[in-house]
mmCIF file of C-alpha atoms in Angstrom:
data_model
loop_
_atom_site.group_PDB
_atom_site.id
_atom_site.type_symbol
_atom_site.label_atom_id
_atom_site.label_comp_id
_atom_site.label_asym_id
_atom_site.label_seq_id
_atom_site.Cartn_x
_atom_site.Cartn_y
_atom_site.Cartn_z
ATOM 1 C CA UNK A 63 -5.285 38.409 64.722
ATOM 2 C CA UNK A 64 -2.751 36.922 63.453
ATOM 3 C CA UNK A 65 -2.411 35.316 59.455
ATOM 4 C CA UNK A 66 -0.376 32.674 58.154
ATOM 5 C CA UNK A 67 -0.335 31.526 54.237
ATOM 6 C CA UNK A 68 -1.204 28.088 53.264
ATOM 7 C CA UNK A 69 1.260 27.565 50.929
ATOM 8 C CA UNK A 70 2.540 23.937 49.241
ATOM 9 C CA UNK A 71 5.107 22.013 51.127
ATOM 10 C CA UNK A 72 8.529 22.582 48.990
ATOM 11 C CA UNK A 73 9.788 19.419 51.388
ATOM 12 C CA UNK A 74 6.297 17.341 50.025
ATOM 13 C CA UNK A 75 6.343 15.713 46.276
ATOM 14 C CA UNK A 76 4.502 18.411 44.131
ATOM 15 C CA UNK A 77 0.565 16.753 42.727
ATOM 16 C CA UNK A 78 -1.216 18.086 40.627
ATOM 17 C CA UNK A 79 -3.926 17.289 38.234
ATOM 18 C CA UNK A 80 -6.615 18.016 35.537
ATOM 19 C CA UNK A 81 -10.723 18.388 37.362
ATOM 20 C CA UNK A 82 -13.577 16.912 35.013
ATOM 21 C CA UNK A 83 -16.950 17.311 36.744
ATOM 22 C CA UNK A 84 -19.825 15.153 35.347
ATOM 23 C CA UNK A 85 -22.512 15.162 34.854
ATOM 24 C CA UNK A 86 -22.492 19.007 34.332
ATOM 25 C CA UNK A 87 -18.815 19.573 33.112
ATOM 26 C CA UNK A 88 -18.905 23.353 31.131
ATOM 27 C CA UNK A 89 -14.572 23.369 31.351
ATOM 28 C CA UNK A 90 -12.527 24.339 33.761
ATOM 29 C CA UNK A 91 -14.509 25.496 36.974
ATOM 30 C CA UNK A 92 -13.312 27.472 39.927
ATOM 31 C CA UNK A 93 -13.975 29.802 42.277
ATOM 32 C CA UNK A 94 -10.419 30.577 42.670
ATOM 33 C CA UNK A 95 -11.901 32.900 39.785
ATOM 34 C CA UNK A 96 -14.601 34.497 42.662
ATOM 35 C CA UNK A 97 -16.974 33.753 39.846
ATOM 36 C CA UNK A 98 -17.713 29.946 39.323
ATOM 37 C CA UNK A 99 -18.746 27.673 40.896
ATOM 38 C CA UNK A 100 -19.717 23.523 39.806
ATOM 39 C CA UNK A 101 -23.052 22.581 40.059
ATOM 40 C CA UNK A 102 -24.815 21.144 42.647
ATOM 41 C CA UNK A 103 -25.213 17.275 42.448
ATOM 42 C CA UNK A 104 -22.292 17.082 40.433
ATOM 43 C CA UNK A 105 -19.256 14.807 40.564
ATOM 44 C CA UNK A 106 -15.178 15.437 40.240
ATOM 45 C CA UNK A 107 -12.000 12.962 38.502
ATOM 46 C CA UNK A 108 -9.186 14.132 39.427
ATOM 47 C CA UNK A 109 -5.904 12.301 36.800
ATOM 48 C CA UNK A 110 -3.105 13.210 37.984
ATOM 49 C CA UNK A 111 -0.240 14.089 35.705
ATOM 50 C CA UNK A 112 2.288 11.720 36.275
ATOM 51 C CA UNK A 113 1.548 8.189 37.369
ATOM 52 C CA UNK A 114 1.250 7.544 40.824
ATOM 53 C CA UNK A 115 0.300 4.642 42.752
ATOM 54 C CA UNK A 116 -1.000 6.385 45.851
ATOM 55 C CA UNK A 117 -2.040 9.210 47.218
ATOM 56 C CA UNK A 118 0.008 11.140 50.118
ATOM 57 C CA UNK A 119 -0.751 14.319 50.719
ATOM 58 C CA UNK A 120 -3.803 15.448 52.410
ATOM 59 C CA UNK A 121 -3.755 18.261 50.579
ATOM 60 C CA UNK A 122 -2.961 19.222 47.471
ATOM 61 C CA UNK A 123 -3.748 21.736 44.055
ATOM 62 C CA UNK A 124 -5.591 21.124 40.623
ATOM 63 C CA UNK A 125 -5.625 22.708 36.829
ATOM 64 C CA UNK A 126 -8.621 24.132 39.302
ATOM 65 C CA UNK A 127 -8.644 24.440 42.858
ATOM 66 C CA UNK A 128 -8.127 22.329 45.476
ATOM 67 C CA UNK A 129 -8.167 18.096 46.984
ATOM 68 C CA UNK A 130 -8.644 17.224 50.161
ATOM 69 C CA UNK A 131 -8.001 13.482 52.364
ATOM 70 C CA UNK A 132 -11.383 12.509 53.983
ATOM 71 C CA UNK A 133 -8.419 13.996 56.895
ATOM 72 C CA UNK A 134 -7.973 16.905 56.336
ATOM 73 C CA UNK A 135 -11.538 17.655 55.775
ATOM 74 C CA UNK A 136 -12.472 16.801 58.824
ATOM 75 C CA UNK A 137 -10.191 19.463 59.919
ATOM 76 C CA UNK A 138 -11.296 22.114 57.174
ATOM 77 C CA UNK A 139 -14.813 21.539 58.918
ATOM 78 C CA UNK A 140 -14.032 21.372 62.169
ATOM 79 C CA UNK A 141 -17.991 23.060 64.414
ATOM 80 C CA UNK A 142 -15.141 25.538 65.479
ATOM 81 C CA UNK A 143 -14.039 26.655 63.035
ATOM 82 C CA UNK A 144 -15.620 29.795 61.447
ATOM 83 C CA UNK A 145 -15.196 29.112 56.661
ATOM 84 C CA UNK A 146 -17.164 27.914 54.166
ATOM 85 C CA UNK A 147 -15.776 25.101 52.025
ATOM 86 C CA UNK A 148 -18.248 23.189 49.180
ATOM 87 C CA UNK A 149 -16.056 19.691 49.181
ATOM 88 C CA UNK A 150 -17.690 17.756 46.090
ATOM 89 C CA UNK A 151 -17.044 14.012 46.330
ATOM 90 C CA UNK A 152 -13.275 12.675 44.173
ATOM 91 C CA UNK A 153 -12.407 10.463 42.336
ATOM 92 C CA UNK A 154 -8.832 10.542 41.438
ATOM 93 C CA UNK A 155 -6.381 8.251 38.537
ATOM 94 C CA UNK A 156 -3.528 8.534 37.443
ATOM 95 C CA UNK A 157 -2.064 9.831 34.163
ATOM 96 C CA UNK A 158 -2.248 5.950 33.128
ATOM 97 C CA UNK A 159 -6.092 4.985 34.683
ATOM 98 C CA UNK A 160 -5.242 3.240 37.299
ATOM 99 C CA UNK A 161 -8.083 4.448 40.146
ATOM 100 C CA UNK A 162 -5.922 5.525 43.310
ATOM 101 C CA UNK A 163 -7.834 4.182 46.552
ATOM 102 C CA UNK A 164 -9.427 6.630 48.675
ATOM 103 C CA UNK A 165 -11.354 9.646 49.478
ATOM 104 C CA UNK A 166 -10.740 13.295 48.433
ATOM 105 C CA UNK A 167 -12.642 15.841 47.683
ATOM 106 C CA UNK A 168 -12.180 18.784 45.403
ATOM 107 C CA UNK A 169 -13.516 22.151 48.030
ATOM 108 C CA UNK A 170 -14.135 25.488 47.496
ATOM 109 C CA UNK A 171 -13.744 28.311 49.476
ATOM 110 C CA UNK A 172 -16.364 31.800 49.482
ATOM 111 C CA UNK A 173 -14.611 33.426 51.183
ATOM 112 C CA UNK A 174 -13.199 36.203 48.847
ATOM 113 C CA UNK A 175 -11.851 39.478 50.782
ATOM 114 C CA UNK A 176 -10.616 42.826 50.046
ATOM 115 C CA UNK A 177 -7.842 43.985 52.434
ATOM 116 C CA UNK A 178 -5.299 44.205 51.011
ATOM 117 C CA UNK A 179 -3.272 47.235 51.937
ATOM 118 C CA UNK A 180 -2.057 48.669 48.670
ATOM 119 C CA UNK A 181 -0.245 51.376 51.097
ATOM 120 C CA UNK A 182 1.978 49.168 53.999
ATOM 121 C CA UNK A 183 1.760 45.978 51.434
ATOM 122 C CA UNK A 184 4.997 45.927 48.197
ATOM 123 C CA UNK A 185 3.703 44.640 45.504
ATOM 124 C CA UNK A 186 4.000 44.902 41.079
ATOM 125 C CA UNK A 187 0.733 44.934 39.480
ATOM 126 C CA UNK A 188 -0.543 42.458 36.369
ATOM 127 C CA UNK A 189 0.694 43.643 32.580
ATOM 128 C CA UNK A 190 -3.058 45.480 32.835
ATOM 129 C CA UNK A 191 -2.309 47.325 36.080
ATOM 130 C CA UNK A 192 -5.525 45.482 37.233
ATOM 131 C CA UNK A 193 -4.500 43.319 39.678
ATOM 132 C CA UNK A 194 -1.677 42.421 42.255
ATOM 133 C CA UNK A 195 0.902 40.587 40.993
ATOM 134 C CA UNK A 196 3.386 40.343 43.142
ATOM 135 C CA UNK A 197 4.403 40.894 46.253
ATOM 136 C CA UNK A 198 7.853 41.235 48.093
ATOM 137 C CA UNK A 199 6.180 42.376 51.419
ATOM 138 C CA UNK A 200 1.934 41.513 52.055
ATOM 139 C CA UNK A 201 -0.147 43.170 54.364
ATOM 140 C CA UNK A 202 -3.542 43.533 55.660
ATOM 141 C CA UNK A 203 -6.099 45.484 56.325
ATOM 142 C CA UNK A 204 -9.003 46.410 58.826
ATOM 143 C CA UNK A 205 -8.783 42.091 59.865
ATOM 144 C CA UNK A 206 -9.468 43.991 63.978
ATOM 145 C CA UNK A 207 -12.628 42.461 62.778
ATOM 146 C CA UNK A 208 -12.181 39.476 61.511
ATOM 147 C CA UNK A 209 -12.959 35.923 63.033
ATOM 148 C CA UNK A 210 -13.104 33.938 59.958
ATOM 149 C CA UNK A 211 -10.113 31.210 59.245
ATOM 150 C CA UNK A 212 -9.870 31.033 56.312
ATOM 151 C CA UNK A 213 -10.535 33.207 53.426
ATOM 152 C CA UNK A 214 -8.099 34.198 49.949
ATOM 153 C CA UNK A 215 -7.534 38.302 48.729
ATOM 154 C CA UNK A 216 -10.175 39.345 46.262
ATOM 155 C CA UNK A 217 -8.313 40.911 43.383
ATOM 156 C CA UNK A 218 -5.555 39.241 44.735
ATOM 157 C CA UNK A 219 -2.944 36.489 42.174
ATOM 158 C CA UNK A 220 -2.570 35.211 45.632
ATOM 159 C CA UNK A 221 -4.299 31.614 44.773
ATOM 160 C CA UNK A 222 -3.467 30.580 48.152
ATOM 161 C CA UNK A 223 -5.420 30.360 51.062
ATOM 162 C CA UNK A 224 -4.914 32.716 53.860
ATOM 163 C CA UNK A 225 -5.020 31.428 57.711
ATOM 164 C CA UNK A 226 -6.414 32.451 61.028
ATOM 165 C CA UNK A 227 -3.505 31.041 64.320
ATOM 166 C CA UNK A 228 -6.160 28.151 65.292
ATOM 167 C CA UNK A 229 -6.563 26.487 61.762
ATOM 168 C CA UNK A 230 -3.462 26.821 61.390
ATOM 169 C CA UNK A 231 -2.145 25.227 65.124
ATOM 170 C CA UNK A 232 -5.194 22.660 64.083
ATOM 171 C CA UNK A 233 -2.974 21.707 60.742
ATOM 172 C CA UNK A 234 0.427 21.238 62.428
ATOM 173 C CA UNK A 235 -1.697 19.180 64.701
ATOM 174 C CA UNK A 236 -2.839 16.388 62.445
ATOM 175 C CA UNK A 237 0.273 17.090 60.648
ATOM 176 C CA UNK A 238 -1.393 17.566 57.605
ATOM 177 C CA UNK A 239 0.182 16.692 54.184
ATOM 178 C CA UNK A 240 1.123 18.811 51.064
ATOM 179 C CA UNK A 241 0.888 22.374 52.706
ATOM 180 C CA UNK A 242 2.704 24.397 55.512
ATOM 181 C CA UNK A 243 1.797 27.730 56.684
ATOM 182 C CA UNK A 244 3.670 31.045 56.542
ATOM 183 C CA UNK A 245 3.051 34.448 59.339
ATOM 184 C CA UNK A 246 1.838 36.955 56.139
ATOM 185 C CA UNK A 247 5.098 39.114 57.260
ATOM 186 C CA UNK A 248 7.456 35.915 55.508
ATOM 187 C CA UNK A 249 5.307 34.923 52.673
ATOM 188 C CA UNK A 250 7.162 36.563 49.059
ATOM 189 C CA UNK A 251 4.888 35.068 46.139
ATOM 190 C CA UNK A 252 6.015 36.411 42.101
ATOM 191 C CA UNK A 253 2.894 35.060 39.313
#
């Protein structure tokens, strides 16, 4: 199976914000560290870091995860895809406090896999020598039997999902805005 990295599209405006949750908000939740999850029944409020009248992206990141439009959620929830997500109803506010209309979801992902190929990738470890911090050649191992359409790499400081060609094709055909797919062989990152 061919895999791609789903990464921010530099041709799209950069959009960022802070997420808070209610009725239970104990600080920064994020399963981008594989250990924290938003409690069931919570609602999310995103406050953008800049003033805006609308959000023109279907997928963007915030301080603790990903936000999807209703259009993007429909794609990522397609019944023939194999991925696990938890969409949390979200309201978005401009920096000045104005509500931005639309239907959005803070989205948690649940598949973290130990597939980073340490022998065939070219990478650097973080200061503690515990996690991959940058990579100029990303290679995965043991993917021949893998049937997931979206997952993250465990113990690697890459907070962008790996997606299947099937999901990539759906994203392209639906014209999801904000992110692009890059083949693994072309993807490089530095934290």
